[in-house]
Structure formats: C-alpha cells, structure tokens
mmCIF file of C-alpha atoms and ligand atoms in Angstrom:
data_model
loop_
_atom_site.group_PDB
_atom_site.id
_atom_site.type_symbol
_atom_site.label_atom_id
_atom_site.label_comp_id
_atom_site.label_asym_id
_atom_site.label_seq_id
_atom_site.Cartn_x
_atom_site.Cartn_y
_atom_site.Cartn_z
ATOM 1 C CA MET A 1 294.558 212.801 268.893
ATOM 2 C CA PRO A 2 295.076 208.978 268.112
ATOM 3 C CA ILE A 3 295.306 206.779 271.314
ATOM 4 C CA GLU A 4 298.871 205.220 271.440
ATOM 5 C CA LEU A 5 298.678 201.638 272.634
ATOM 6 C CA PRO A 6 301.442 200.463 274.648
ATOM 7 C CA PRO A 7 303.546 197.810 272.527
ATOM 8 C CA GLY A 8 302.467 194.252 272.470
ATOM 9 C CA THR A 9 299.088 195.136 273.441
ATOM 10 C CA ALA A 10 296.665 192.986 270.859
ATOM 11 C CA SER A 11 293.814 195.302 269.306
ATOM 12 C CA TYR A 12 290.797 193.936 267.472
ATOM 13 C CA SER A 13 290.601 194.888 264.354
ATOM 14 C CA ASP A 14 287.049 195.860 262.836
ATOM 15 C CA ARG A 15 286.693 193.421 260.668
ATOM 16 C CA THR A 16 286.913 190.482 263.266
ATOM 17 C CA PRO A 17 283.746 189.973 265.348
ATOM 18 C CA PRO A 18 284.338 189.860 269.082
ATOM 19 C CA PRO A 19 284.542 185.960 269.894
ATOM 20 C CA GLN A 20 280.862 186.046 271.565
ATOM 21 C CA LYS A 21 279.638 187.152 268.051
ATOM 22 C CA ARG A 22 281.642 184.593 266.255
ATOM 23 C CA GLN A 23 280.580 181.608 268.281
ATOM 24 C CA LEU A 24 276.991 183.029 267.999
ATOM 25 C CA LEU A 25 277.543 182.859 263.999
ATOM 26 C CA LEU A 26 279.122 179.445 264.161
ATOM 27 C CA LEU A 27 276.222 178.115 265.998
ATOM 28 C CA LEU A 28 273.716 179.421 263.791
ATOM 29 C CA GLY A 29 275.526 178.187 260.983
ATOM 30 C CA PHE A 30 275.672 174.706 262.828
ATOM 31 C CA PHE A 31 271.782 174.990 263.250
ATOM 32 C CA LEU A 32 271.119 175.706 259.751
ATOM 33 C CA GLY A 33 273.220 172.861 258.464
ATOM 34 C CA PHE A 34 271.638 170.444 260.934
ATOM 35 C CA ILE A 35 267.860 171.904 259.600
ATOM 36 C CA ALA A 36 269.043 171.278 255.912
ATOM 37 C CA VAL A 37 270.412 167.572 256.849
ATOM 38 C CA ILE A 38 267.170 166.631 258.655
ATOM 39 C CA PHE A 39 264.981 168.048 255.615
ATOM 40 C CA LEU A 40 267.153 165.760 253.225
ATOM 41 C CA SER A 41 267.196 162.870 254.930
ATOM 42 C CA LEU A 42 263.649 162.976 255.808
ATOM 43 C CA GLY A 43 263.021 163.147 252.047
ATOM 44 C CA SER A 44 264.721 160.158 251.251
ATOM 45 C CA LEU A 45 263.614 158.528 254.352
ATOM 46 C CA VAL A 46 259.748 159.103 253.425
ATOM 47 C CA ASN A 47 260.618 157.716 249.913
ATOM 48 C CA LEU A 48 261.594 154.476 251.339
ATOM 49 C CA LEU A 49 258.400 154.548 253.961
ATOM 50 C CA VAL A 50 256.233 154.791 250.967
ATOM 51 C CA ASP A 51 256.122 151.334 250.143
ATOM 52 C CA PHE A 52 254.777 150.659 253.509
ATOM 53 C CA ILE A 53 251.456 152.600 252.936
ATOM 54 C CA PRO A 54 248.909 149.864 252.752
ATOM 55 C CA PRO A 55 246.820 149.934 249.909
ATOM 56 C CA SER A 56 243.743 150.615 251.571
ATOM 57 C CA VAL A 57 244.854 154.121 252.348
ATOM 58 C CA GLU A 58 245.658 154.771 248.632
ATOM 59 C CA GLN A 59 242.076 153.610 248.068
ATOM 60 C CA GLN A 60 241.001 155.989 250.483
ATOM 61 C CA LEU A 61 242.845 158.784 248.400
ATOM 62 C CA GLY A 62 241.220 157.125 245.279
ATOM 63 C CA ARG A 63 237.711 157.821 246.730
ATOM 64 C CA LEU A 64 238.190 161.641 245.922
ATOM 65 C CA THR A 65 239.860 161.154 242.586
ATOM 66 C CA VAL A 66 238.005 158.028 241.060
ATOM 67 C CA PRO A 67 234.234 159.740 240.795
ATOM 68 C CA SER A 68 235.253 162.589 238.722
ATOM 69 C CA PHE A 69 236.667 160.155 235.994
ATOM 70 C CA GLU A 70 233.499 157.564 236.398
ATOM 71 C CA ARG A 71 231.180 160.077 235.663
ATOM 72 C CA MET A 72 232.962 160.576 232.181
ATOM 73 C CA SER A 73 233.529 156.582 231.629
ATOM 74 C CA ARG A 74 230.907 154.420 229.947
ATOM 75 C CA PRO A 75 230.042 150.784 231.138
ATOM 76 C CA SER A 76 230.486 149.294 227.352
ATOM 77 C CA PRO A 77 231.649 146.358 225.472
ATOM 78 C CA ALA A 78 234.614 148.374 224.984
ATOM 79 C CA GLN A 79 235.125 148.797 229.128
ATOM 80 C CA ASP A 80 234.275 145.138 229.485
ATOM 81 C CA THR A 81 237.154 144.036 226.914
ATOM 82 C CA LEU A 82 239.571 146.364 228.298
ATOM 83 C CA ASN A 83 239.174 145.123 231.645
ATOM 84 C CA GLN A 84 239.364 141.539 230.200
ATOM 85 C CA LEU A 85 242.748 142.456 228.859
ATOM 86 C CA LEU A 86 243.957 144.035 232.124
ATOM 87 C CA ASP A 87 242.607 140.980 234.026
ATOM 88 C CA ARG A 88 245.132 138.895 231.613
ATOM 89 C CA LEU A 89 248.039 141.093 233.016
ATOM 90 C CA GLU A 90 247.112 141.051 236.421
ATOM 91 C CA VAL A 91 247.415 137.256 236.767
ATOM 92 C CA HIS A 92 251.369 137.742 236.421
ATOM 93 C CA LEU A 93 251.608 140.376 239.168
ATOM 94 C CA PRO A 94 253.680 139.094 241.924
ATOM 95 C CA GLU A 95 251.457 138.165 244.986
ATOM 96 C CA ASP A 96 252.194 141.398 246.994
ATOM 97 C CA GLN A 97 251.208 143.745 244.119
ATOM 98 C CA ARG A 98 247.647 142.018 243.904
ATOM 99 C CA THR A 99 246.603 141.475 247.792
ATOM 100 C CA GLY A 100 244.100 144.375 248.516
ATOM 101 C CA ARG A 101 243.820 145.468 245.253
ATOM 102 C CA ASP A 102 241.281 146.135 242.528
ATOM 103 C CA TYR A 103 242.535 147.250 239.335
ATOM 104 C CA GLN A 104 240.156 148.134 236.748
ATOM 105 C CA VAL A 105 239.750 149.938 233.568
ATOM 106 C CA LEU A 106 237.568 152.989 233.114
ATOM 107 C CA TYR A 107 236.814 153.680 229.099
ATOM 108 C CA ILE A 108 235.960 156.974 228.405
ATOM 109 C CA PRO A 109 234.545 157.457 225.006
ATOM 110 C CA ASP A 110 236.828 160.963 224.106
ATOM 111 C CA ASN A 111 239.202 161.341 221.653
ATOM 112 C CA THR A 112 241.810 162.458 223.998
ATOM 113 C CA VAL A 113 244.980 160.570 223.505
ATOM 114 C CA ASN A 114 245.868 159.439 227.050
ATOM 115 C CA ALA A 115 246.192 156.760 229.672
ATOM 116 C CA ILE A 116 246.338 157.686 233.150
ATOM 117 C CA ALA A 117 246.881 155.402 236.417
ATOM 118 C CA ILE A 118 244.966 157.149 239.301
ATOM 119 C CA PRO A 119 245.009 156.097 242.803
ATOM 120 C CA GLY A 120 242.046 153.666 243.858
ATOM 121 C CA ASP A 121 243.661 151.348 241.473
ATOM 122 C CA ARG A 122 241.906 152.792 238.193
ATOM 123 C CA VAL A 123 243.197 152.699 234.561
ATOM 124 C CA ILE A 124 242.058 155.402 232.639
ATOM 125 C CA LEU A 125 241.943 154.763 228.874
ATOM 126 C CA TYR A 126 240.330 157.295 226.414
ATOM 127 C CA GLN A 127 239.205 155.908 222.701
ATOM 128 C CA GLY A 128 241.521 158.544 221.347
ATOM 129 C CA LEU A 129 244.315 156.166 222.580
ATOM 130 C CA LEU A 130 242.762 153.049 221.303
ATOM 131 C CA ASN A 131 242.544 154.817 217.985
ATOM 132 C CA GLN A 132 246.446 155.176 217.959
ATOM 133 C CA MET A 133 246.864 151.199 218.704
ATOM 134 C CA GLU A 134 247.675 149.135 215.958
ATOM 135 C CA SER A 135 247.924 145.827 217.812
ATOM 136 C CA GLU A 136 246.834 144.365 221.153
ATOM 137 C CA ASN A 137 250.170 144.271 222.182
ATOM 138 C CA GLU A 138 251.043 147.662 222.096
ATOM 139 C CA LEU A 139 248.123 148.301 224.350
ATOM 140 C CA MET A 140 248.866 145.634 226.540
ATOM 141 C CA MET A 141 252.273 147.339 226.868
ATOM 142 C CA VAL A 142 250.696 150.600 227.906
ATOM 143 C CA MET A 143 248.367 149.151 230.675
ATOM 144 C CA GLY A 144 251.748 147.281 231.750
ATOM 145 C CA HIS A 145 253.048 150.491 231.864
ATOM 146 C CA GLU A 146 250.557 151.885 234.024
ATOM 147 C CA LEU A 147 250.602 148.837 236.356
ATOM 148 C CA GLY A 148 253.801 149.678 236.739
ATOM 149 C CA HIS A 149 253.413 153.072 238.510
ATOM 150 C CA PHE A 150 251.096 151.224 240.824
ATOM 151 C CA ALA A 151 253.885 148.984 242.006
ATOM 152 C CA ASN A 152 256.233 151.445 242.544
ATOM 153 C CA ARG A 153 253.597 153.654 244.012
ATOM 154 C CA ASP A 154 254.832 156.662 241.686
ATOM 155 C CA HIS A 155 251.648 158.704 242.383
ATOM 156 C CA LEU A 156 252.213 158.847 246.205
ATOM 157 C CA ARG A 157 255.884 159.783 245.772
ATOM 158 C CA GLN A 158 254.768 162.432 243.984
ATOM 159 C CA LEU A 159 252.830 163.863 246.489
ATOM 160 C CA GLY A 160 255.851 166.083 247.953
ATOM 161 C CA ARG A 161 257.452 165.282 251.059
ATOM 162 C CA GLY A 162 255.106 167.418 253.234
ATOM 163 C CA LEU A 163 251.914 165.677 252.103
ATOM 164 C CA LEU A 164 253.488 162.211 252.041
ATOM 165 C CA LEU A 165 254.851 162.884 255.632
ATOM 166 C CA GLN A 166 251.066 163.668 256.380
ATOM 167 C CA LEU A 167 250.083 160.457 254.797
ATOM 168 C CA LEU A 168 252.570 158.431 256.731
ATOM 169 C CA ILE A 169 251.393 159.645 260.058
ATOM 170 C CA ALA A 170 247.473 159.515 259.109
ATOM 171 C CA SER A 171 248.290 155.854 257.716
ATOM 172 C CA VAL A 172 249.998 155.159 261.224
ATOM 173 C CA LEU A 173 247.487 156.515 263.286
ATOM 174 C CA GLY A 174 244.311 155.567 260.890
ATOM 175 C CA ASP A 175 243.170 159.090 260.774
ATOM 176 C CA PRO A 176 240.452 159.413 257.817
ATOM 177 C CA GLY A 177 240.099 163.043 258.687
ATOM 178 C CA SER A 178 243.565 163.972 257.464
ATOM 179 C CA LEU A 179 243.459 161.618 254.935
ATOM 180 C CA GLN A 180 240.769 163.802 253.312
ATOM 181 C CA ALA A 181 242.387 166.898 253.785
ATOM 182 C CA ILE A 182 245.500 165.375 252.320
ATOM 183 C CA ALA A 183 243.658 164.050 249.209
ATOM 184 C CA LEU A 184 242.076 167.142 248.745
ATOM 185 C CA SER A 185 245.065 169.346 248.494
ATOM 186 C CA GLY A 186 246.940 166.469 246.379
ATOM 187 C CA VAL A 187 243.929 165.549 244.247
ATOM 188 C CA ASN A 188 245.330 167.366 241.368
ATOM 189 C CA THR A 189 248.804 166.145 241.792
ATOM 190 C CA VAL A 190 247.785 162.459 241.929
ATOM 191 C CA ALA A 191 245.232 162.753 239.112
ATOM 192 C CA ASN A 192 247.613 164.643 236.613
ATOM 193 C CA ALA A 193 251.045 163.253 238.355
ATOM 194 C CA GLN A 194 254.212 164.032 235.819
ATOM 195 C CA PHE A 195 256.774 161.442 236.463
ATOM 196 C CA SER A 196 260.380 161.637 236.150
ATOM 197 C CA GLN A 197 262.240 159.885 233.468
ATOM 198 C CA GLN A 198 263.221 157.229 235.925
ATOM 199 C CA GLN A 199 259.981 156.632 236.953
ATOM 200 C CA GLU A 200 259.105 155.994 233.179
ATOM 201 C CA TYR A 201 262.060 154.029 232.820
ATOM 202 C CA GLU A 202 260.960 151.760 235.551
ATOM 203 C CA ALA A 203 257.292 151.722 234.431
ATOM 204 C CA ASP A 204 258.417 150.481 231.377
ATOM 205 C CA GLU A 205 260.607 147.866 232.387
ATOM 206 C CA PHE A 206 257.577 146.336 234.219
ATOM 207 C CA GLY A 207 255.117 146.660 231.564
ATOM 208 C CA LEU A 208 257.956 144.750 229.541
ATOM 209 C CA SER A 209 258.433 141.976 232.017
ATOM 210 C CA LEU A 210 254.220 141.445 232.157
ATOM 211 C CA LEU A 211 254.085 141.576 228.190
ATOM 212 C CA ARG A 212 256.403 138.718 227.965
ATOM 213 C CA ALA A 213 254.775 136.774 231.057
ATOM 214 C CA ASN A 214 251.613 137.160 228.790
ATOM 215 C CA TYR A 215 252.850 136.521 225.178
ATOM 216 C CA GLY A 216 255.944 134.838 225.529
ATOM 217 C CA HIS A 217 257.401 137.611 223.560
ATOM 218 C CA VAL A 218 257.741 141.321 223.731
ATOM 219 C CA ALA A 219 256.690 142.075 219.915
ATOM 220 C CA GLY A 220 254.817 145.360 219.697
ATOM 221 C CA SER A 221 256.589 146.650 223.079
ATOM 222 C CA THR A 222 257.929 149.702 221.407
ATOM 223 C CA ASP A 223 255.555 150.552 218.412
ATOM 224 C CA PHE A 224 253.359 152.921 220.178
ATOM 225 C CA PHE A 225 256.104 154.795 221.878
ATOM 226 C CA GLU A 226 258.206 154.798 218.511
ATOM 227 C CA ARG A 227 255.269 156.600 217.042
ATOM 228 C CA LEU A 228 254.675 158.865 219.513
ATOM 229 C CA SER A 229 258.446 159.937 219.777
ATOM 230 C CA LYS A 230 258.379 161.018 216.115
ATOM 231 C CA LEU A 231 255.691 163.059 215.997
ATOM 232 C CA PRO A 232 256.105 166.874 215.849
ATOM 233 C CA GLY A 233 256.637 168.707 218.996
ATOM 234 C CA THR A 234 253.906 170.787 218.015
ATOM 235 C CA VAL A 235 251.208 168.019 218.195
ATOM 236 C CA GLU A 236 249.464 168.029 221.596
ATOM 237 C CA ILE A 237 249.158 164.475 222.960
ATOM 238 C CA PRO A 238 248.359 164.705 226.773
ATOM 239 C CA PHE A 239 249.666 161.226 227.218
ATOM 240 C CA LEU A 240 253.401 163.072 226.614
ATOM 241 C CA GLY A 241 252.659 165.474 229.347
ATOM 242 C CA THR A 242 251.720 162.592 231.933
ATOM 243 C CA HIS A 243 254.229 160.068 230.398
ATOM 244 C CA PRO A 244 257.259 161.778 228.421
ATOM 245 C CA VAL A 245 258.382 159.732 225.763
ATOM 246 C CA SER A 246 261.794 160.690 224.358
ATOM 247 C CA SER A 247 263.869 158.911 221.683
ATOM 248 C CA ASP A 248 266.509 157.821 224.560
ATOM 249 C CA ARG A 249 263.332 156.270 226.135
ATOM 250 C CA VAL A 250 262.734 154.089 223.170
ATOM 251 C CA ASN A 251 266.082 153.104 222.713
ATOM 252 C CA ARG A 252 266.192 151.892 226.418
ATOM 253 C CA LEU A 253 263.542 149.797 226.192
ATOM 254 C CA LYS A 254 264.727 148.165 222.913
ATOM 255 C CA GLN A 255 267.671 147.521 224.551
ATOM 256 C CA GLU A 256 266.035 145.757 227.410
ATOM 257 C CA ALA A 257 264.149 143.590 225.202
ATOM 258 C CA LYS A 258 267.055 142.683 223.412
ATOM 259 C CA MET A 259 269.217 142.002 226.840
ATOM 260 C CA LEU A 260 266.649 139.740 227.904
ATOM 261 C CA GLY A 261 266.737 137.848 225.044
ATOM 262 C CA MET A 262 263.064 138.197 224.317
ATOM 263 C CA LYS A 263 262.322 136.704 220.840
ATOM 264 C CA GLU A 264 260.145 138.619 218.648
ATOM 265 C CA GLY A 265 256.816 137.068 217.967
ATOM 266 C CA VAL A 266 253.516 137.771 216.014
ATOM 267 C CA ARG A 267 251.442 140.440 217.333
ATOM 268 C CA SER A 268 247.712 139.859 218.091
ATOM 269 C CA PRO A 269 245.156 142.046 216.252
ATOM 270 C CA LEU A 270 243.417 144.796 218.338
ATOM 271 C CA PRO A 271 239.862 143.609 219.451
ATOM 272 C CA ALA A 272 237.518 144.781 216.845
ATOM 273 C CA VAL A 273 235.430 146.406 219.560
ATOM 274 C CA LEU A 274 238.131 148.583 220.612
ATOM 275 C CA LYS A 275 238.590 150.294 217.072
ATOM 276 C CA GLY A 276 237.437 153.846 216.900
ATOM 277 C CA LYS A 277 234.383 154.492 214.014
ATOM 278 C CA GLY A 278 236.893 157.317 212.448
HETATM 279 ZN ZN1 LIG B 1 254.186 156.860 232.402
#
C-alpha cells in the first residue's frame, strides 16, 4: 500500500541526490578543475622559464647526446670548411646567444640527407645534405636555421612538461645526478626532436636574418626548401622528418624576405671541398 504524504510535504525525487552528495560532487568538480588549471598554466609557465635555463645545463645534456654523433663524424677538410662557414654566421648572433656557447659542426660522411642541431651546441651535417646544395648561400641558410633552433631553445621545449620541470629544478639546485637521469630518458627526444610548424617558421626567420647580416642579401635562402617541397611524398628524406617543409613554409619565407625589403644578390658557389664525389 502506498504511503500517503500529508499535503505540502516535500519529497526527494530519486534523481536528485541529497544535498550532502551534491556538495561532494561539486567539490570534486572544483578540485578536478583546479588540477586542470594548474597543469595547463604550469605548461605555459615552464615554457616561459625555458629561456632561463643556463647554456651550461644544456651542455650537460649534450654530454650524453654528442658522443654518439662524434663517433660517426670525421675530422676532415670538409669539417674545417663547415666550421669556418658557421663561424661567419656566429659573429652576427646577438651577444646573449654567444656567451657560454661553443657552436661547432660535426661532419658525417654519409649519404643521409639531414642536418640536426643537438644539445651541446653541435650542428650535425651529413654529406647527403651537402650533395643537395647548389650554393653556399643555401647551406648557410640551413645552418642559420639550426642556430635559430638553439636560440629559441626548441629542444628543451620539446622535452615535455614533466622532464622540463625536472630540468628546471635540477638547474636551480645544480643537481648533476638528476640531470643525467633527465638526459637519459630524454636523449632520443632531444636528438631527434620533431618541431612544430611555428618553431620551424621562427627558425627560418632567424636563419634569414643571419643570412642577410652575412651577405647583405638573402639570395638563395629558399632554394633548398623549395626543392625539397617539390619532391614526391614517397622520397624518404630524414631532414623532412625533423624539419618539415611545406609549400606554405616556403611561401612564408619568400614573403618575409620580400617584406624586409631584402634585395636579391649573387649566390656564392659551394666550396669545392664540400661537393660530393657522386
Ligand atoms: Zn628546423
């Protein structure tokens, strides 16, 4: 028999949780929201703080990434020439990008078409990439682009929030033990970092300004990228994996050069020692 409630008596429907339960749910919601906000703002905060990680900390990371490339590289006239070219760009770097830095090229006599900037201030250049170069200016643009990744600390940003936070704490505390742990878990990430489109644009702009400072013009700056962007998708070029080249990127670069009013000039020939035998 149904129980009859006297008129005016409130009843709780089955679907409405009692007030205590509702408050608990609300509290839980707030708590989860709070955690999400902290996590998101931590990401942008860490991103801002990346610029304050001293180059010495980056070089400590390099101690774990550099040796494996050093083993493949060969001291050679080609490597010396590449370092001389890099030096010419370096003198145009802003003062704060030069202090405490020791940029060097590691030349690898291998047909891989790639150039990588790795922590420890090393630019890895493969003969395969040099074989694709038709002028010194194109090569200088690629090297300037790599210096742009260093300047923007792109590798450190690529480590991910967790590792980056550890790196920040370690650099404040000066704890070499945890630096080693970070480098070990992030070693592949930092050596083969894939950058975002925005990071590529910014590195391009950086390279462009170095090119202008060196030659007084930006002739040849888009040649190599243009050639790569026209290759069929089936061709495997490691350079495209680490530095994706789209026609959009080429257009942007061209526009940038035009906007800055940089006049076209004469391209310099690629030094003979860098030309492949094939
Ligand atoms: Zn790049």
